[in-house]
């Protein structure tokens, strides 16, 4: 059920939320499978293990910023069929700018820690790509749920976290396997 509101009973809220938390547990285990597939790459460069969570976390935070903005704008009636394309273009452009800035910063910090130019490139590029993915997902989840007549806020953060974590790990590891 998705009809929980602020004043729903504890049991109804627990039932509704536990479903999404169980989805989160399942997707977290899915992320571990992605890491497991690339364990040989991680073993070759242990620094990846310390940098991957940064890429995943930044993706989640970026996607949540976008998702919350979209959910609020939908609730206030600010998003219409006339302006949705412009909004999507703006958010993706912003993701490109922020992804480039944060990618350069994280790449530089990676260089300062590990003195490995290829690793710094991989982490910086993964950051840029994952932030683009995160904004795309942060836009799509609430917009699609709204279009389907569902509450755009329900499960948005859990779905977003699952996708950005999995994609963050996958992007880092596929770039590492390719370039390192």
CSV table of N, CA and C in Angstrom, one decimal:
chain,number,residue,atom,x,y,z
A,1,UNK,N,0.8,-1.2,0.0
A,1,UNK,CA,0.0,0.0,0.0
A,1,UNK,C,0.9,1.2,0.0
A,2,UNK,N,0.4,2.3,-0.6
A,2,UNK,CA,1.1,3.5,-0.6
A,2,UNK,C,0.3,4.7,-0.1
A,3,UNK,N,-0.7,4.4,0.6
A,3,UNK,CA,-1.6,5.5,1.1
A,3,UNK,C,-1.2,5.9,2.5
A,4,UNK,N,0.0,5.7,2.9
A,4,UNK,CA,0.5,6.1,4.3
A,4,UNK,C,0.6,7.6,4.3
A,5,UNK,N,0.1,8.2,5.3
A,5,UNK,CA,0.4,9.7,5.5
A,5,UNK,C,1.0,9.9,6.9
A,6,UNK,N,1.2,11.1,7.3
A,6,UNK,CA,1.8,11.5,8.5
A,6,UNK,C,1.0,10.9,9.7
A,7,UNK,N,-0.3,10.7,9.6
A,7,UNK,CA,-1.1,10.3,10.7
A,7,UNK,C,-1.5,8.8,10.6
A,8,UNK,N,-0.9,8.0,9.7
A,8,UNK,CA,-1.2,6.6,9.6
A,8,UNK,C,-0.8,5.9,10.9
A,9,UNK,N,-1.4,4.8,11.2
A,9,UNK,CA,-1.0,4.0,12.4
A,9,UNK,C,0.4,3.6,12.3
A,10,UNK,N,1.0,3.3,13.4
A,10,UNK,CA,2.4,2.8,13.5
A,10,UNK,C,2.5,1.5,12.6
A,11,UNK,N,1.5,0.6,12.7
A,11,UNK,CA,1.6,-0.7,12.0
A,11,UNK,C,1.5,-0.5,10.5
A,12,UNK,N,0.6,0.4,10.1
A,12,UNK,CA,0.5,0.6,8.6
A,12,UNK,C,1.8,1.3,8.1
A,13,UNK,N,2.3,2.2,8.9
A,13,UNK,CA,3.6,2.8,8.5
A,13,UNK,C,4.7,1.8,8.4
A,14,UNK,N,4.8,1.0,9.5
A,14,UNK,CA,5.8,-0.1,9.5
A,14,UNK,C,5.7,-1.0,8.3
A,15,UNK,N,4.5,-1.4,8.0
A,15,UNK,CA,4.3,-2.3,6.9
A,15,UNK,C,4.7,-1.7,5.6
A,16,UNK,N,4.3,-0.5,5.4
A,16,UNK,CA,4.7,0.3,4.1
A,16,UNK,C,6.2,0.5,4.0
A,17,UNK,N,6.8,0.9,5.1
A,17,UNK,CA,8.2,1.2,5.1
A,17,UNK,C,9.1,0.0,5.0
A,18,UNK,N,8.6,-1.1,5.7
A,18,UNK,CA,9.4,-2.3,5.7
A,18,UNK,C,9.6,-2.9,4.3
A,19,UNK,N,8.6,-2.8,3.5
A,19,UNK,CA,8.7,-3.3,2.1
A,19,UNK,C,9.8,-2.6,1.4
A,20,UNK,N,9.9,-1.3,1.5
A,20,UNK,CA,10.9,-0.5,0.9
A,20,UNK,C,12.3,-0.8,1.5
A,21,UNK,N,12.4,-1.0,2.8
A,21,UNK,CA,13.6,-1.4,3.4
A,21,UNK,C,14.1,-2.7,3.0
A,22,UNK,N,13.2,-3.7,2.8
A,22,UNK,CA,13.6,-5.0,2.3
A,22,UNK,C,14.0,-4.9,0.8
A,23,UNK,N,13.4,-4.0,0.0
A,23,UNK,CA,13.9,-3.8,-1.3
A,23,UNK,C,15.3,-3.2,-1.2
A,24,UNK,N,15.6,-2.3,-0.3
A,24,UNK,CA,16.9,-1.8,-0.1
A,24,UNK,C,17.9,-2.9,0.2
A,25,UNK,N,17.6,-3.8,1.1
A,25,UNK,CA,18.5,-4.9,1.5
A,25,UNK,C,18.8,-5.7,0.2
A,26,UNK,N,17.8,-6.0,-0.5
A,26,UNK,CA,18.0,-6.8,-1.8
A,26,UNK,C,18.9,-6.1,-2.7
A,27,UNK,N,18.7,-4.8,-2.9
A,27,UNK,CA,19.5,-4.1,-3.9
A,27,UNK,C,21.0,-3.9,-3.4
A,28,UNK,N,21.1,-3.8,-2.0
A,28,UNK,CA,22.4,-3.7,-1.5
A,28,UNK,C,23.2,-5.0,-1.8
A,29,UNK,N,22.6,-6.1,-1.6
A,29,UNK,CA,23.2,-7.4,-2.0
A,29,UNK,C,23.5,-7.5,-3.5
A,30,UNK,N,22.7,-6.9,-4.3
A,30,UNK,CA,23.0,-6.8,-5.7
A,30,UNK,C,24.2,-6.0,-6.0
A,31,UNK,N,24.4,-4.9,-5.2
A,31,UNK,CA,25.7,-4.2,-5.4
A,31,UNK,C,26.9,-5.0,-5.0
A,32,UNK,N,26.7,-5.8,-4.0
A,32,UNK,CA,27.9,-6.7,-3.6
A,32,UNK,C,28.2,-7.7,-4.7
A,33,UNK,N,27.3,-8.1,-5.5
A,33,UNK,CA,27.5,-9.0,-6.6
A,33,UNK,C,28.3,-8.3,-7.7
A,34,UNK,N,28.0,-7.0,-7.9
A,34,UNK,CA,28.8,-6.2,-8.9
A,34,UNK,C,30.3,-6.1,-8.5
A,35,UNK,N,30.5,-5.9,-7.2
A,35,UNK,CA,31.8,-5.8,-6.6
A,35,UNK,C,32.5,-7.1,-6.8
A,36,UNK,N,31.8,-8.2,-6.5
A,36,UNK,CA,32.4,-9.5,-6.5
A,36,UNK,C,32.8,-9.9,-7.9
A,37,UNK,N,32.1,-9.5,-8.9
A,37,UNK,CA,32.5,-9.8,-10.3
A,37,UNK,C,33.8,-9.1,-10.7
A,38,UNK,N,34.1,-8.0,-10.0
A,38,UNK,CA,35.3,-7.3,-10.3
A,38,UNK,C,36.4,-7.4,-9.2
A,39,UNK,N,36.3,-8.5,-8.4
A,39,UNK,CA,37.2,-8.6,-7.3
A,39,UNK,C,38.7,-8.7,-7.8
A,40,UNK,N,39.0,-9.2,-8.9
A,40,UNK,CA,40.3,-9.3,-9.4
A,40,UNK,C,40.9,-7.9,-9.7
A,41,UNK,N,40.0,-7.0,-10.2
A,41,UNK,CA,40.4,-5.6,-10.5
A,41,UNK,C,40.7,-4.9,-9.1
A,42,UNK,N,39.9,-5.1,-8.1
A,42,UNK,CA,40.1,-4.5,-6.8
A,42,UNK,C,41.3,-5.0,-6.2
A,43,UNK,N,41.6,-6.3,-6.3
A,43,UNK,CA,42.8,-6.9,-5.7
A,43,UNK,C,44.1,-6.3,-6.3
A,44,UNK,N,44.0,-6.0,-7.6
A,44,UNK,CA,45.2,-5.4,-8.3
A,44,UNK,C,45.4,-4.0,-7.8
A,45,UNK,N,44.4,-3.2,-7.4
A,45,UNK,CA,44.6,-1.9,-7.0
A,45,UNK,C,43.6,-1.6,-5.8
A,46,UNK,N,44.2,-1.8,-4.6
A,46,UNK,CA,43.4,-1.7,-3.4
A,46,UNK,C,42.8,-0.3,-3.2
A,47,UNK,N,43.4,0.7,-3.7
A,47,UNK,CA,43.0,2.1,-3.6
A,47,UNK,C,41.5,2.2,-4.1
A,48,UNK,N,41.2,1.4,-5.1
A,48,UNK,CA,39.8,1.4,-5.6
A,48,UNK,C,38.8,1.2,-4.5
A,49,UNK,N,39.1,0.2,-3.6
A,49,UNK,CA,38.2,-0.1,-2.5
A,49,UNK,C,37.9,1.1,-1.6
A,50,UNK,N,38.9,2.0,-1.4
A,50,UNK,CA,38.7,3.1,-0.6
A,50,UNK,C,38.0,4.3,-1.3
A,51,UNK,N,38.1,4.3,-2.7
A,51,UNK,CA,37.5,5.4,-3.4
A,51,UNK,C,36.1,5.1,-4.0
A,52,UNK,N,35.8,3.9,-4.2
A,52,UNK,CA,34.5,3.5,-4.7
A,52,UNK,C,33.3,4.1,-3.9
A,53,UNK,N,33.3,4.0,-2.6
A,53,UNK,CA,32.2,4.5,-1.8
A,53,UNK,C,32.0,6.0,-2.0
A,54,UNK,N,33.1,6.8,-2.3
A,54,UNK,CA,32.9,8.2,-2.5
A,54,UNK,C,32.1,8.5,-3.7
A,55,UNK,N,32.4,7.7,-4.8
A,55,UNK,CA,31.6,7.9,-6.0
A,55,UNK,C,30.1,7.5,-5.8
A,56,UNK,N,29.9,6.4,-5.1
A,56,UNK,CA,28.5,5.9,-4.9
A,56,UNK,C,27.8,6.9,-4.0
A,57,UNK,N,28.4,7.4,-2.9
A,57,UNK,CA,27.8,8.3,-2.0
A,57,UNK,C,27.4,9.7,-2.7
A,58,UNK,N,28.3,10.2,-3.5
A,58,UNK,CA,28.1,11.4,-4.2
A,58,UNK,C,27.0,11.3,-5.2
A,59,UNK,N,26.9,10.1,-5.8
A,59,UNK,CA,25.8,9.9,-6.7
A,59,UNK,C,24.5,9.9,-6.0
A,60,UNK,N,24.4,9.2,-4.9
A,60,UNK,CA,23.2,9.1,-4.1
A,60,UNK,C,22.7,10.5,-3.6
A,61,UNK,N,23.7,11.3,-3.1
A,61,UNK,CA,23.3,12.6,-2.6
A,61,UNK,C,22.9,13.5,-3.7
A,62,UNK,N,23.6,13.5,-4.9
A,62,UNK,CA,23.2,14.3,-6.0
A,62,UNK,C,21.8,13.9,-6.5
A,63,UNK,N,21.6,12.6,-6.7
A,63,UNK,CA,20.3,12.2,-7.1
A,63,UNK,C,19.1,12.5,-6.2
A,64,UNK,N,19.4,12.4,-4.9
A,64,UNK,CA,18.4,12.8,-3.9
A,64,UNK,C,18.1,14.3,-4.0
A,65,UNK,N,19.1,15.1,-4.2
A,65,UNK,CA,18.8,16.6,-4.3
A,65,UNK,C,17.9,16.8,-5.5
A,66,UNK,N,18.1,16.2,-6.6
A,66,UNK,CA,17.3,16.3,-7.8
A,66,UNK,C,15.9,15.8,-7.5
A,67,UNK,N,15.8,14.6,-7.0
A,67,UNK,CA,14.5,13.9,-6.7
A,67,UNK,C,13.7,14.8,-5.8
A,68,UNK,N,14.3,15.3,-4.7
A,68,UNK,CA,13.5,16.1,-3.8
A,68,UNK,C,13.0,17.4,-4.4
A,69,UNK,N,13.8,18.0,-5.2
A,69,UNK,CA,13.4,19.2,-6.0
A,69,UNK,C,12.2,18.9,-6.9
A,70,UNK,N,12.3,17.7,-7.6
A,70,UNK,CA,11.2,17.4,-8.5
A,70,UNK,C,9.9,17.1,-7.7
A,71,UNK,N,10.0,16.3,-6.6
A,71,UNK,CA,8.9,16.0,-5.8
A,71,UNK,C,8.2,17.2,-5.2
A,72,UNK,N,9.0,18.1,-4.7
A,72,UNK,CA,8.5,19.4,-4.2
A,72,UNK,C,7.8,20.2,-5.3
A,73,UNK,N,8.4,20.3,-6.5
A,73,UNK,CA,7.9,21.0,-7.6
A,73,UNK,C,6.6,20.4,-8.1
A,74,UNK,N,6.5,19.1,-8.1
A,74,UNK,CA,5.2,18.4,-8.4
A,74,UNK,C,4.2,18.7,-7.4
A,75,UNK,N,4.5,18.7,-6.1
A,75,UNK,CA,3.5,19.0,-5.1
A,75,UNK,C,3.0,20.4,-5.2
A,76,UNK,N,3.8,21.3,-5.6
A,76,UNK,CA,3.4,22.7,-5.7
A,76,UNK,C,2.8,23.0,-7.1
A,77,UNK,N,2.7,22.0,-7.9
A,77,UNK,CA,2.1,22.3,-9.3
A,77,UNK,C,3.0,23.1,-10.2
A,78,UNK,N,4.3,23.1,-10.0
A,78,UNK,CA,5.2,23.9,-10.8
A,78,UNK,C,5.7,23.2,-12.1
A,79,UNK,N,5.5,21.9,-12.1
A,79,UNK,CA,5.9,21.2,-13.3
A,79,UNK,C,4.7,20.9,-14.2
A,80,UNK,N,4.9,21.3,-15.4
A,80,UNK,CA,3.8,21.1,-16.4
A,80,UNK,C,4.3,20.5,-17.7
A,81,UNK,N,3.5,20.0,-18.5
A,81,UNK,CA,4.0,19.4,-19.8
A,81,UNK,C,4.7,20.5,-20.6
A,82,UNK,N,4.4,21.7,-20.4
A,82,UNK,CA,5.0,22.8,-21.2
A,82,UNK,C,6.5,23.1,-20.7
A,83,UNK,N,6.8,22.8,-19.4
A,83,UNK,CA,8.1,23.1,-18.9
A,83,UNK,C,9.0,22.0,-18.6
A,84,UNK,N,8.4,20.7,-18.7
A,84,UNK,CA,9.2,19.6,-18.2
A,84,UNK,C,10.5,19.3,-19.0
A,85,UNK,N,10.4,19.5,-20.3
A,85,UNK,CA,11.6,19.3,-21.1
A,85,UNK,C,12.7,20.3,-20.7
A,86,UNK,N,12.3,21.6,-20.5
A,86,UNK,CA,13.3,22.6,-20.1
A,86,UNK,C,13.9,22.3,-18.8
A,87,UNK,N,13.1,21.8,-17.9
A,87,UNK,CA,13.6,21.4,-16.5
A,87,UNK,C,14.6,20.2,-16.6
A,88,UNK,N,14.2,19.2,-17.4
A,88,UNK,CA,15.1,18.1,-17.6
A,88,UNK,C,16.5,18.5,-18.2
A,89,UNK,N,16.4,19.4,-19.2
A,89,UNK,CA,17.6,19.9,-19.8
A,89,UNK,C,18.5,20.7,-18.8
A,90,UNK,N,17.8,21.5,-18.0
A,90,UNK,CA,18.5,22.3,-17.0
A,90,UNK,C,19.2,21.4,-16.0
A,91,UNK,N,18.5,20.4,-15.5
A,91,UNK,CA,19.0,19.5,-14.5
A,91,UNK,C,20.2,18.7,-15.0
A,92,UNK,N,20.1,18.2,-16.3
A,92,UNK,CA,21.2,17.5,-16.8
A,92,UNK,C,22.4,18.3,-17.1
A,93,UNK,N,22.2,19.6,-17.5
A,93,UNK,CA,23.3,20.5,-17.7
A,93,UNK,C,24.0,20.8,-16.4
A,94,UNK,N,23.2,21.0,-15.3
A,94,UNK,CA,23.7,21.2,-14.0
A,94,UNK,C,24.5,20.0,-13.5
A,95,UNK,N,24.0,18.8,-13.8
A,95,UNK,CA,24.8,17.5,-13.5
A,95,UNK,C,26.1,17.5,-14.2
A,96,UNK,N,26.1,17.9,-15.5
A,96,UNK,CA,27.4,17.9,-16.2
A,96,UNK,C,28.4,18.9,-15.6
A,97,UNK,N,27.9,20.1,-15.2
A,97,UNK,CA,28.8,21.1,-14.6
A,97,UNK,C,29.3,20.6,-13.2
A,98,UNK,N,28.3,20.2,-12.4
A,98,UNK,CA,28.7,19.7,-11.1
A,98,UNK,C,29.6,18.4,-11.2
A,99,UNK,N,29.2,17.5,-12.1
A,99,UNK,CA,30.0,16.3,-12.2
A,99,UNK,C,31.4,16.6,-12.7
A,100,UNK,N,31.6,17.6,-13.6
A,100,UNK,CA,32.9,17.9,-14.0
A,100,UNK,C,33.7,18.5,-12.8
A,101,UNK,N,33.1,19.5,-12.1
A,101,UNK,CA,33.8,20.1,-11.0
A,101,UNK,C,34.1,19.1,-9.9
A,102,UNK,N,33.2,18.3,-9.5
A,102,UNK,CA,33.4,17.3,-8.4
A,102,UNK,C,34.4,16.2,-8.9
A,103,UNK,N,34.2,15.9,-10.2
A,103,UNK,CA,35.2,14.9,-10.8
A,103,UNK,C,36.6,15.3,-10.7
A,104,UNK,N,36.8,16.6,-11.1
A,104,UNK,CA,38.2,17.2,-11.1
A,104,UNK,C,38.7,17.2,-9.6
A,105,UNK,N,37.8,17.7,-8.7
A,105,UNK,CA,38.2,17.8,-7.3
A,105,UNK,C,38.6,16.4,-6.7
A,106,UNK,N,37.7,15.4,-6.9
A,106,UNK,CA,38.0,14.1,-6.4
A,106,UNK,C,39.2,13.4,-7.1
A,107,UNK,N,39.3,13.7,-8.4
A,107,UNK,CA,40.5,13.2,-9.1
A,107,UNK,C,41.8,13.8,-8.5
A,108,UNK,N,41.8,15.1,-8.3
A,108,UNK,CA,42.9,15.7,-7.7
A,108,UNK,C,43.2,15.2,-6.3
A,109,UNK,N,42.2,15.0,-5.5
A,109,UNK,CA,42.4,14.5,-4.1
A,109,UNK,C,42.9,13.1,-4.2
A,110,UNK,N,42.5,12.3,-5.2
A,110,UNK,CA,43.0,10.9,-5.4
A,110,UNK,C,44.4,11.0,-5.7
A,111,UNK,N,44.8,11.9,-6.6
A,111,UNK,CA,46.2,12.1,-7.0
A,111,UNK,C,47.1,12.4,-5.8
A,112,UNK,N,46.6,13.3,-4.9
A,112,UNK,CA,47.3,13.7,-3.7
A,112,UNK,C,47.5,12.5,-2.7
A,113,UNK,N,46.5,11.6,-2.7
A,113,UNK,CA,46.6,10.4,-1.8
A,113,UNK,C,47.5,9.3,-2.4
A,114,UNK,N,47.3,9.0,-3.7
A,114,UNK,CA,47.9,7.8,-4.3
A,114,UNK,C,48.9,8.0,-5.4
A,115,UNK,N,49.1,9.3,-5.8
A,115,UNK,CA,50.1,9.6,-6.9
A,115,UNK,C,50.0,8.7,-8.1
A,116,UNK,N,48.8,8.4,-8.5
A,116,UNK,CA,48.5,7.6,-9.6
A,116,UNK,C,47.6,8.3,-10.6
A,117,UNK,N,48.1,8.8,-11.7
A,117,UNK,CA,47.4,9.6,-12.6
A,117,UNK,C,46.2,8.8,-13.3
A,118,UNK,N,46.5,7.6,-13.7
A,118,UNK,CA,45.4,6.8,-14.3
A,118,UNK,C,44.3,6.6,-13.3
A,119,UNK,N,44.6,6.3,-12.0
A,119,UNK,CA,43.6,6.1,-11.0
A,119,UNK,C,42.8,7.4,-10.8
A,120,UNK,N,43.5,8.5,-10.8
A,120,UNK,CA,42.8,9.8,-10.6
A,120,UNK,C,41.9,10.1,-11.7
A,121,UNK,N,42.3,9.7,-13.0
A,121,UNK,CA,41.4,9.9,-14.1
A,121,UNK,C,40.2,9.0,-14.0
A,122,UNK,N,40.4,7.7,-13.6
A,122,UNK,CA,39.3,6.8,-13.5
A,122,UNK,C,38.3,7.3,-12.5
A,123,UNK,N,38.7,7.7,-11.3
A,123,UNK,CA,37.8,8.2,-10.2
A,123,UNK,C,37.1,9.4,-10.7
A,124,UNK,N,37.8,10.4,-11.3
A,124,UNK,CA,37.2,11.6,-11.7
A,124,UNK,C,36.2,11.4,-12.8
A,125,UNK,N,36.5,10.5,-13.7
A,125,UNK,CA,35.5,10.2,-14.8
A,125,UNK,C,34.3,9.5,-14.3
A,126,UNK,N,34.6,8.5,-13.3
A,126,UNK,CA,33.5,7.8,-12.7
A,126,UNK,C,32.5,8.7,-12.0
A,127,UNK,N,33.1,9.7,-11.3
A,127,UNK,CA,32.3,10.7,-10.6
A,127,UNK,C,31.4,11.4,-11.5
A,128,UNK,N,32.0,11.9,-12.6
A,128,UNK,CA,31.2,12.7,-13.6
A,128,UNK,C,30.0,11.8,-14.2
A,129,UNK,N,30.4,10.6,-14.6
A,129,UNK,CA,29.4,9.7,-15.2
A,129,UNK,C,28.3,9.4,-14.1
A,130,UNK,N,28.7,9.0,-12.9
A,130,UNK,CA,27.7,8.7,-11.9
A,130,UNK,C,26.8,9.8,-11.5
A,131,UNK,N,27.3,11.0,-11.5
A,131,UNK,CA,26.5,12.2,-11.2
A,131,UNK,C,25.5,12.4,-12.3
A,132,UNK,N,25.9,12.2,-13.5
A,132,UNK,CA,24.9,12.3,-14.7
A,132,UNK,C,23.8,11.2,-14.5
A,133,UNK,N,24.2,10.0,-14.2
A,133,UNK,CA,23.3,8.9,-14.0
A,133,UNK,C,22.3,9.3,-12.8
A,134,UNK,N,22.9,9.7,-11.7
A,134,UNK,CA,22.1,10.1,-10.5
A,134,UNK,C,21.1,11.1,-10.8
A,135,UNK,N,21.4,12.2,-11.6
A,135,UNK,CA,20.4,13.2,-11.9
A,135,UNK,C,19.4,12.6,-12.8
A,136,UNK,N,19.8,11.8,-13.8
A,136,UNK,CA,18.8,11.2,-14.7
A,136,UNK,C,17.8,10.4,-13.9
A,137,UNK,N,18.3,9.6,-13.0
A,137,UNK,CA,17.4,8.7,-12.1
A,137,UNK,C,16.6,9.6,-11.2
A,138,UNK,N,17.2,10.6,-10.6
A,138,UNK,CA,16.5,11.5,-9.7
A,138,UNK,C,15.4,12.3,-10.4
A,139,UNK,N,15.5,12.5,-11.7
A,139,UNK,CA,14.4,13.1,-12.5
A,139,UNK,C,13.4,12.0,-12.8
A,140,UNK,N,13.8,10.9,-13.3
A,140,UNK,CA,12.9,9.9,-13.8
A,140,UNK,C,12.0,9.2,-12.8
A,141,UNK,N,12.5,8.9,-11.7
A,141,UNK,CA,11.7,8.1,-10.7
A,141,UNK,C,10.5,8.9,-10.3
A,142,UNK,N,10.6,10.2,-9.8
A,142,UNK,CA,9.4,10.9,-9.4
A,142,UNK,C,8.5,11.2,-10.6
A,143,UNK,N,9.1,11.6,-11.7
A,143,UNK,CA,8.3,12.0,-12.9
A,143,UNK,C,7.5,10.8,-13.4
A,144,UNK,N,8.1,9.7,-13.5
A,144,UNK,CA,7.4,8.5,-14.0
A,144,UNK,C,6.3,8.0,-13.0
A,145,UNK,N,6.7,8.0,-11.7
A,145,UNK,CA,5.7,7.6,-10.7
A,145,UNK,C,4.5,8.6,-10.8
A,146,UNK,N,4.7,9.8,-10.9
A,146,UNK,CA,3.7,10.8,-11.0
A,146,UNK,C,2.8,10.6,-12.2
A,147,UNK,N,3.5,10.3,-13.3
A,147,UNK,CA,2.7,10.1,-14.6
A,147,UNK,C,1.9,8.8,-14.5
A,148,UNK,N,2.3,7.8,-13.7
A,148,UNK,CA,1.6,6.6,-13.5
A,148,UNK,C,0.5,6.7,-12.4
A,149,UNK,N,0.3,7.9,-11.9
A,149,UNK,CA,-0.7,8.1,-10.8
A,149,UNK,C,-0.3,7.7,-9.5
A,150,UNK,N,1.0,7.4,-9.3
A,150,UNK,CA,1.6,7.0,-8.0
A,150,UNK,C,2.2,8.1,-7.3
A,151,UNK,N,2.3,8.0,-5.9
A,151,UNK,CA,3.0,9.0,-5.2
A,151,UNK,C,4.5,9.1,-5.6
A,152,UNK,N,4.9,10.2,-6.1
A,152,UNK,CA,6.3,10.3,-6.6
A,152,UNK,C,7.4,10.2,-5.5
A,153,UNK,N,7.0,10.4,-4.2
A,153,UNK,CA,7.9,10.3,-3.1
A,153,UNK,C,8.1,8.9,-2.6
A,154,UNK,N,7.2,8.1,-2.8
A,154,UNK,CA,7.2,6.7,-2.2
A,154,UNK,C,8.3,5.9,-2.8
A,155,UNK,N,9.3,5.5,-2.0
A,155,UNK,CA,10.4,4.6,-2.5
A,155,UNK,C,11.4,5.3,-3.3
A,156,UNK,N,11.3,6.6,-3.6
A,156,UNK,CA,12.2,7.3,-4.5
A,156,UNK,C,13.6,7.2,-4.0
A,157,UNK,N,13.8,7.5,-2.7
A,157,UNK,CA,15.2,7.5,-2.2
A,157,UNK,C,15.8,6.2,-2.2
A,158,UNK,N,15.0,5.1,-1.9
A,158,UNK,CA,15.6,3.8,-1.9
A,158,UNK,C,15.9,3.3,-3.3
A,159,UNK,N,15.0,3.5,-4.2
A,159,UNK,CA,15.3,3.2,-5.6
A,159,UNK,C,16.5,3.9,-6.1
A,160,UNK,N,16.6,5.2,-5.8
A,160,UNK,CA,17.7,6.0,-6.2
A,160,UNK,C,19.0,5.6,-5.7
A,161,UNK,N,19.0,5.3,-4.4
A,161,UNK,CA,20.3,4.8,-3.7
A,161,UNK,C,20.7,3.5,-4.3
A,162,UNK,N,19.8,2.6,-4.5
A,162,UNK,CA,20.1,1.3,-5.1
A,162,UNK,C,20.8,1.5,-6.5
A,163,UNK,N,20.2,2.3,-7.3
A,163,UNK,CA,20.7,2.5,-8.7
A,163,UNK,C,22.1,3.2,-8.6
A,164,UNK,N,22.2,4.3,-7.9
A,164,UNK,CA,23.4,5.1,-7.9
A,164,UNK,C,24.6,4.3,-7.2
A,165,UNK,N,24.3,3.5,-6.2
A,165,UNK,CA,25.3,2.7,-5.5
A,165,UNK,C,25.8,1.6,-6.5
A,166,UNK,N,24.9,0.9,-7.1
A,166,UNK,CA,25.2,-0.2,-8.1
A,166,UNK,C,26.0,0.4,-9.3
A,167,UNK,N,25.4,1.5,-9.8
A,167,UNK,CA,26.0,2.1,-11.0
A,167,UNK,C,27.4,2.7,-10.6
A,168,UNK,N,27.5,3.3,-9.5
A,168,UNK,CA,28.7,3.9,-9.0
A,168,UNK,C,29.8,2.9,-9.0
A,169,UNK,N,29.6,1.8,-8.3
A,169,UNK,CA,30.5,0.7,-8.2
A,169,UNK,C,30.9,0.1,-9.6
A,170,UNK,N,29.8,-0.1,-10.4
A,170,UNK,CA,30.0,-0.6,-11.8
A,170,UNK,C,30.9,0.3,-12.6
A,171,UNK,N,30.5,1.6,-12.6
A,171,UNK,CA,31.3,2.6,-13.4
A,171,UNK,C,32.7,2.6,-13.0
A,172,UNK,N,33.0,2.7,-11.7
A,172,UNK,CA,34.4,2.7,-11.3
A,172,UNK,C,35.1,1.5,-11.7
A,173,UNK,N,34.5,0.3,-11.5
A,173,UNK,CA,35.2,-0.9,-11.8
A,173,UNK,C,35.4,-1.2,-13.3
A,174,UNK,N,34.4,-0.8,-14.1
A,174,UNK,CA,34.6,-1.0,-15.5
A,174,UNK,C,35.6,-0.1,-16.1
A,175,UNK,N,35.6,1.2,-15.6
A,175,UNK,CA,36.7,2.1,-16.0
A,175,UNK,C,38.1,1.6,-15.5
A,176,UNK,N,38.1,1.1,-14.3
A,176,UNK,CA,39.4,0.6,-13.8
A,176,UNK,C,39.9,-0.6,-14.6
A,177,UNK,N,39.0,-1.5,-14.9
A,177,UNK,CA,39.4,-2.7,-15.7
A,177,UNK,C,39.9,-2.2,-17.1
A,178,UNK,N,39.3,-1.2,-17.6
A,178,UNK,CA,39.6,-0.7,-19.0
A,178,UNK,C,40.9,0.1,-19.0
A,179,UNK,N,41.1,0.9,-18.0
A,179,UNK,CA,42.3,1.9,-18.0
A,179,UNK,C,43.4,1.6,-17.1
A,180,UNK,N,43.2,0.7,-16.1
A,180,UNK,CA,44.3,0.5,-15.1
A,180,UNK,C,44.9,-0.9,-15.3
